[in-house]
Short mmCIF file of C-alpha atoms and ligand atoms in Angstrom, two decimals:
data_model
loop_
_atom_site.label_atom_id
_atom_site.label_comp_id
_atom_site.label_asym_id
_atom_site.label_seq_id
_atom_site.Cartn_x
_atom_site.Cartn_y
_atom_site.Cartn_z
CA MET A 167 15.85 15.38 4.08
CA HIS A 168 12.23 15.18 2.87
CA ILE A 169 9.55 12.56 3.06
CA LEU A 170 6.21 12.14 1.13
CA VAL A 171 3.41 10.34 3.03
CA SER A 172 0.47 9.02 1.93
CA ASN A 173 -2.08 6.21 2.10
CA ASP A 174 -5.55 4.99 1.02
CA ASP A 175 -7.37 5.27 3.93
CA GLY A 176 -8.25 9.29 3.59
CA TYR A 177 -5.66 11.99 4.89
CA ARG A 178 -7.30 12.08 8.38
CA ALA A 179 -6.80 8.09 9.09
CA PRO A 180 -5.34 7.40 12.16
CA GLY A 181 -2.50 5.32 10.78
CA LEU A 182 -1.55 7.60 8.31
CA VAL A 183 -1.60 10.45 11.63
CA ALA A 184 0.63 8.49 13.50
CA LEU A 185 2.98 7.71 10.84
CA ALA A 186 3.58 11.12 9.87
CA ALA A 187 4.06 12.24 13.28
CA ALA A 188 6.59 9.45 13.79
CA LEU A 189 8.56 10.66 10.78
CA ARG A 190 8.44 14.35 11.54
CA THR A 191 10.99 13.41 14.22
CA LEU A 192 13.61 12.61 11.60
CA GLY A 193 13.09 15.33 8.69
CA GLN A 194 10.01 17.27 6.74
CA VAL A 195 7.25 15.57 6.06
CA THR A 196 4.18 16.42 3.30
CA VAL A 197 0.91 14.61 3.43
CA VAL A 198 -0.35 14.35 0.14
CA ALA A 199 -3.41 11.89 0.84
CA PRO A 200 -6.65 11.14 -0.46
CA GLU A 201 -10.20 13.28 1.13
CA ALA A 202 -11.79 10.11 1.57
CA ASN A 203 -11.51 6.07 2.08
CA ARG A 204 -10.02 4.72 -1.17
CA SER A 205 -9.19 1.22 -0.23
CA GLY A 206 -8.90 -0.88 -3.06
CA ALA A 207 -8.54 1.88 -5.58
CA SER A 208 -5.62 0.10 -6.90
CA ASN A 209 -3.17 2.33 -9.48
CA ALA A 210 -6.17 3.90 -10.77
CA LEU A 211 -5.97 7.77 -12.14
CA THR A 212 -8.49 9.88 -12.65
CA LEU A 213 -8.84 10.90 -15.94
CA ASP A 214 -12.38 11.53 -16.43
CA ARG A 215 -12.58 15.19 -14.20
CA PRO A 216 -10.01 17.52 -12.80
CA LEU A 217 -8.59 17.30 -9.45
CA ARG A 218 -8.25 19.45 -6.42
CA ILE A 219 -5.59 19.95 -4.23
CA SER A 220 -6.61 21.33 -0.46
CA PRO A 221 -4.29 22.64 1.55
CA MET A 222 -5.41 21.39 5.55
CA GLY A 223 -2.23 22.99 7.23
CA ASN A 224 0.79 21.20 8.62
CA ASP A 225 2.05 19.91 5.26
CA VAL A 226 -1.24 17.96 4.87
CA TYR A 227 -2.85 18.13 1.31
CA ALA A 228 -5.99 16.13 0.69
CA VAL A 229 -6.53 15.68 -3.04
CA ASP A 230 -10.10 14.56 -4.31
CA GLY A 231 -8.84 11.32 -6.00
CA THR A 232 -7.23 7.83 -5.74
CA PRO A 233 -3.76 7.31 -4.06
CA ALA A 234 -2.15 7.06 -7.36
CA ASP A 235 -3.45 10.62 -7.95
CA CYS A 236 -1.88 12.30 -4.96
CA VAL A 237 1.64 10.71 -5.16
CA PHE A 238 1.43 11.97 -9.04
CA LEU A 239 0.17 15.30 -7.78
CA ALA A 240 2.77 15.34 -4.95
CA LEU A 241 5.23 14.62 -6.88
CA THR A 242 4.91 16.78 -10.00
CA GLU A 243 3.29 19.97 -8.37
CA VAL A 244 3.33 19.84 -4.45
CA LEU A 245 7.00 19.01 -3.64
CA VAL A 246 9.43 21.37 -5.06
CA GLU A 247 12.22 19.04 -4.03
CA ARG A 248 12.34 15.34 -5.02
CA PRO A 249 11.54 13.43 -1.64
CA ALA A 250 13.73 10.69 -0.08
CA LEU A 251 11.33 8.10 0.10
CA VAL A 252 7.77 7.47 -0.43
CA VAL A 253 5.64 6.08 2.59
CA SER A 254 2.33 5.05 2.34
CA GLY A 255 0.24 3.91 5.35
CA ILE A 256 -0.04 2.61 7.86
CA ASN A 257 -3.13 0.77 6.46
CA ALA A 258 -6.04 -0.50 8.84
CA GLY A 259 -5.49 -4.07 8.07
CA GLU A 260 -3.07 -6.09 5.89
CA ASN A 261 -1.98 -6.35 2.56
CA LEU A 262 -0.75 -9.95 1.86
CA GLY A 263 -0.28 -12.12 -1.20
CA ASP A 264 -2.98 -11.32 -3.92
CA ASP A 265 -4.18 -7.99 -1.98
CA VAL A 266 -1.24 -6.09 -3.55
CA ILE A 267 -2.97 -6.23 -6.51
CA TYR A 268 -6.06 -4.34 -5.45
CA SER A 269 -4.21 -2.40 -2.53
CA GLY A 270 -4.59 1.53 -2.68
CA THR A 271 -1.67 1.59 -0.03
CA VAL A 272 0.64 -0.33 -2.27
CA ALA A 273 -0.50 1.71 -5.35
CA ALA A 274 0.70 4.96 -3.35
CA ALA A 275 3.81 3.62 -2.70
CA MET A 276 3.95 2.02 -6.53
CA GLU A 277 3.14 5.25 -8.05
CA GLY A 278 6.38 6.77 -6.17
CA SER A 279 8.54 3.56 -7.30
CA LEU A 280 7.02 4.31 -10.84
CA MET A 281 8.04 7.84 -10.91
CA GLY A 282 11.65 7.20 -9.43
CA VAL A 283 11.81 7.39 -5.75
CA PRO A 284 11.95 4.33 -3.35
CA ALA A 285 8.86 3.85 -1.62
CA LEU A 286 7.11 1.89 1.23
CA ALA A 287 4.22 0.21 1.63
CA LEU A 288 3.17 -0.25 5.36
CA SER A 289 0.14 -1.87 6.44
CA PHE A 290 -0.94 -3.08 9.89
CA ALA A 291 -2.52 -6.45 10.05
CA SER A 292 -4.93 -6.17 12.90
CA LEU A 293 -8.66 -6.97 12.47
CA ASP A 294 -9.84 -4.30 14.12
CA PRO A 295 -6.54 -1.67 14.65
CA ARG A 296 -6.97 0.87 17.34
CA ASP A 297 -3.86 1.88 18.46
CA PHE A 298 -1.18 2.71 15.75
CA ALA A 299 1.79 3.55 18.12
CA PRO A 300 3.61 0.28 17.90
CA ALA A 301 3.41 -0.08 14.17
CA ALA A 302 4.15 3.67 13.60
CA GLU A 303 7.71 2.78 15.70
CA LEU A 304 8.47 -0.42 13.63
CA ALA A 305 7.89 2.20 10.44
CA LEU A 306 9.83 4.93 11.91
CA ALA A 307 12.68 2.26 12.72
CA LEU A 308 12.61 1.23 9.06
CA VAL A 309 12.43 4.46 7.57
CA ARG A 310 15.61 5.23 9.34
CA ARG A 311 17.44 2.28 7.78
CA CYS A 312 16.23 3.23 4.70
CA LEU A 313 17.77 6.53 5.00
CA ALA A 314 20.87 5.54 6.52
CA ARG A 315 21.48 2.57 3.92
CA PRO A 316 19.91 4.37 0.92
CA LEU A 317 17.43 1.58 -1.06
CA PRO A 318 18.33 1.36 -4.70
CA ARG A 319 15.95 3.73 -6.96
CA ALA A 320 12.54 2.94 -7.69
CA THR A 321 12.83 -0.05 -5.11
CA LEU A 322 9.27 -1.12 -3.48
CA LEU A 323 9.08 -3.08 -0.37
CA ASN A 324 5.51 -4.16 0.97
CA VAL A 325 5.79 -4.51 4.88
CA ASN A 326 2.76 -5.74 7.01
CA ILE A 327 3.08 -5.12 10.62
CA PRO A 328 1.55 -8.09 13.10
CA GLU A 329 -0.68 -7.19 16.22
CA GLY A 330 1.70 -7.86 19.08
CA SER A 331 5.18 -7.87 20.78
CA GLN A 332 7.74 -8.67 17.61
CA HIS A 333 8.22 -5.54 16.54
CA ALA A 334 11.76 -5.44 16.39
CA LEU A 335 12.78 -4.35 12.58
CA THR A 336 16.26 -7.26 13.72
CA GLN A 337 13.36 -9.74 13.84
CA ALA A 338 11.83 -9.19 10.52
CA ARG A 339 11.56 -11.27 8.01
CA VAL A 340 12.07 -10.73 4.16
CA THR A 341 8.94 -12.73 2.20
CA ARG A 342 7.54 -13.60 -0.90
CA LEU A 343 3.82 -12.90 -1.89
CA GLY A 344 1.77 -15.99 -0.67
CA ARG A 345 -1.68 -16.59 -2.38
CA ARG A 346 -5.26 -16.11 -1.06
CA ARG A 347 -7.98 -18.90 -1.33
CA ARG A 348 -10.29 -17.28 -4.25
CA GLU A 349 -14.07 -17.30 -2.58
CA ALA A 350 -15.22 -14.97 -5.14
CA VAL A 351 -18.35 -14.02 -2.67
CA ALA A 352 -20.66 -11.50 -4.05
CA ILE A 353 -23.40 -10.40 -1.42
CA ARG A 354 -26.49 -9.86 -3.14
CA GLN A 355 -29.10 -7.18 -1.16
CA GLN A 356 -32.47 -5.43 -1.85
CA ASP A 357 -32.45 -1.74 -2.41
CA PRO A 358 -35.55 -0.32 -0.83
CA ARG A 359 -37.46 -0.21 -4.03
CA GLY A 360 -36.94 -4.15 -4.38
CA ARG A 361 -34.12 -3.87 -6.94
CA PRO A 362 -30.97 -6.08 -6.43
CA VAL A 363 -27.69 -4.80 -5.14
CA TYR A 364 -24.35 -6.02 -4.76
CA TRP A 365 -21.45 -6.10 -2.31
CA ILE A 366 -17.92 -7.18 -3.24
CA GLY A 367 -17.58 -9.87 -0.48
CA PRO A 368 -14.53 -9.83 1.95
CA PRO A 369 -11.43 -11.71 0.50
CA GLY A 370 -10.37 -15.45 0.76
CA GLY A 371 -8.15 -16.48 3.96
CA PRO A 372 -5.04 -18.04 3.47
CA GLY A 373 -4.64 -20.46 0.42
CA ASP A 374 -2.69 -23.15 -0.37
CA ASP A 375 0.61 -21.00 -0.68
CA ALA A 376 0.92 -19.68 2.54
CA GLY A 377 3.68 -21.52 4.07
CA ALA A 378 7.06 -21.02 5.31
CA GLY A 379 8.72 -18.06 3.06
CA THR A 380 5.58 -16.19 2.27
CA ASP A 381 4.36 -13.24 3.72
CA PHE A 382 1.01 -15.11 5.26
CA HIS A 383 3.24 -17.34 6.98
CA ALA A 384 5.35 -14.30 8.65
CA ILE A 385 2.15 -12.21 10.19
CA ALA A 386 0.65 -15.92 11.50
CA GLU A 387 3.85 -16.59 13.15
CA GLY A 388 3.60 -12.47 14.52
CA VAL A 389 6.54 -11.48 12.57
CA VAL A 390 7.23 -8.28 10.45
CA SER A 391 6.93 -9.23 6.86
CA ILE A 392 8.99 -7.50 4.29
CA THR A 393 8.37 -7.99 0.77
CA PRO A 394 10.27 -6.64 -2.38
CA LEU A 395 7.84 -6.13 -5.01
CA GLN A 396 8.55 -5.25 -8.52
CA THR A 397 6.29 -3.26 -11.35
CA ASP A 398 7.20 -5.32 -14.00
CA LEU A 399 4.60 -8.18 -14.56
CA SER A 400 6.42 -9.94 -17.33
CA ALA A 401 6.28 -13.91 -16.86
CA PHE A 402 10.14 -14.08 -17.51
CA GLY A 403 9.24 -17.97 -16.79
CA HIS A 404 7.17 -18.57 -19.64
CA ILE A 405 9.21 -16.13 -22.45
CA ASP A 406 10.50 -19.21 -24.40
CA GLU A 407 7.35 -21.37 -23.89
CA LEU A 408 5.64 -18.62 -25.69
CA VAL A 409 7.72 -18.72 -28.50
CA ASN A 410 7.56 -22.59 -29.02
CA TRP A 411 3.49 -22.09 -28.84
CA LEU A 412 3.33 -19.26 -31.92
CA GLY A 413 5.98 -22.14 -33.60
CA HIS A 414 8.89 -19.74 -33.88
MN1 MN Y 68 -6.73 0.69 3.17
#
């Protein structure tokens, strides 16, 4: 039994180290992760230059690319056998609602899913994550469950783990994605030569759609949130409307 671990915070990130250590109690774990922090990289693939895979020892490989590059190369080049699961994380910080569009943590899992392997994205919903041990324990319980009751092919789960004590899998809640407030802040500063530079500002907090049933609500209540995701972005509910709009 083989598990592929990746992330977007980089191969040395404490959340990934804690996750890989916990999963090694279950079987063989190979880590293929970015050599630097690529949070916010989404599903980007690097197409304008070649990629290098650096073996770091102990079945850990660092790639000078994005999370999606890492999982693509892991499944096509690094691993000889197909892994049972792709597990991405544990991200330092939540990935709720709109975040999943931008998240490199979710993207690493999504790349696994797109390549036909069930995948989990794990995020620790803490503003100042230090101790990943409780989150890693929850991850271990979840992966154990996935191995005992295999997920359908290409299933993708987005898991957010709150700070605090309610980490039991039995108390985890199945949720849907909520929505953030769009604050759309660009922070303007000056470089040393007086020219303007801009930082993309932090995301907004929970928006209008953060009530019962959403991932935001579960985390606000201190409960583990598990959201099943799909990669097909088709708005099925609007297909008939669009056919009418075209006058067919
Ligand atoms: Mn990250």
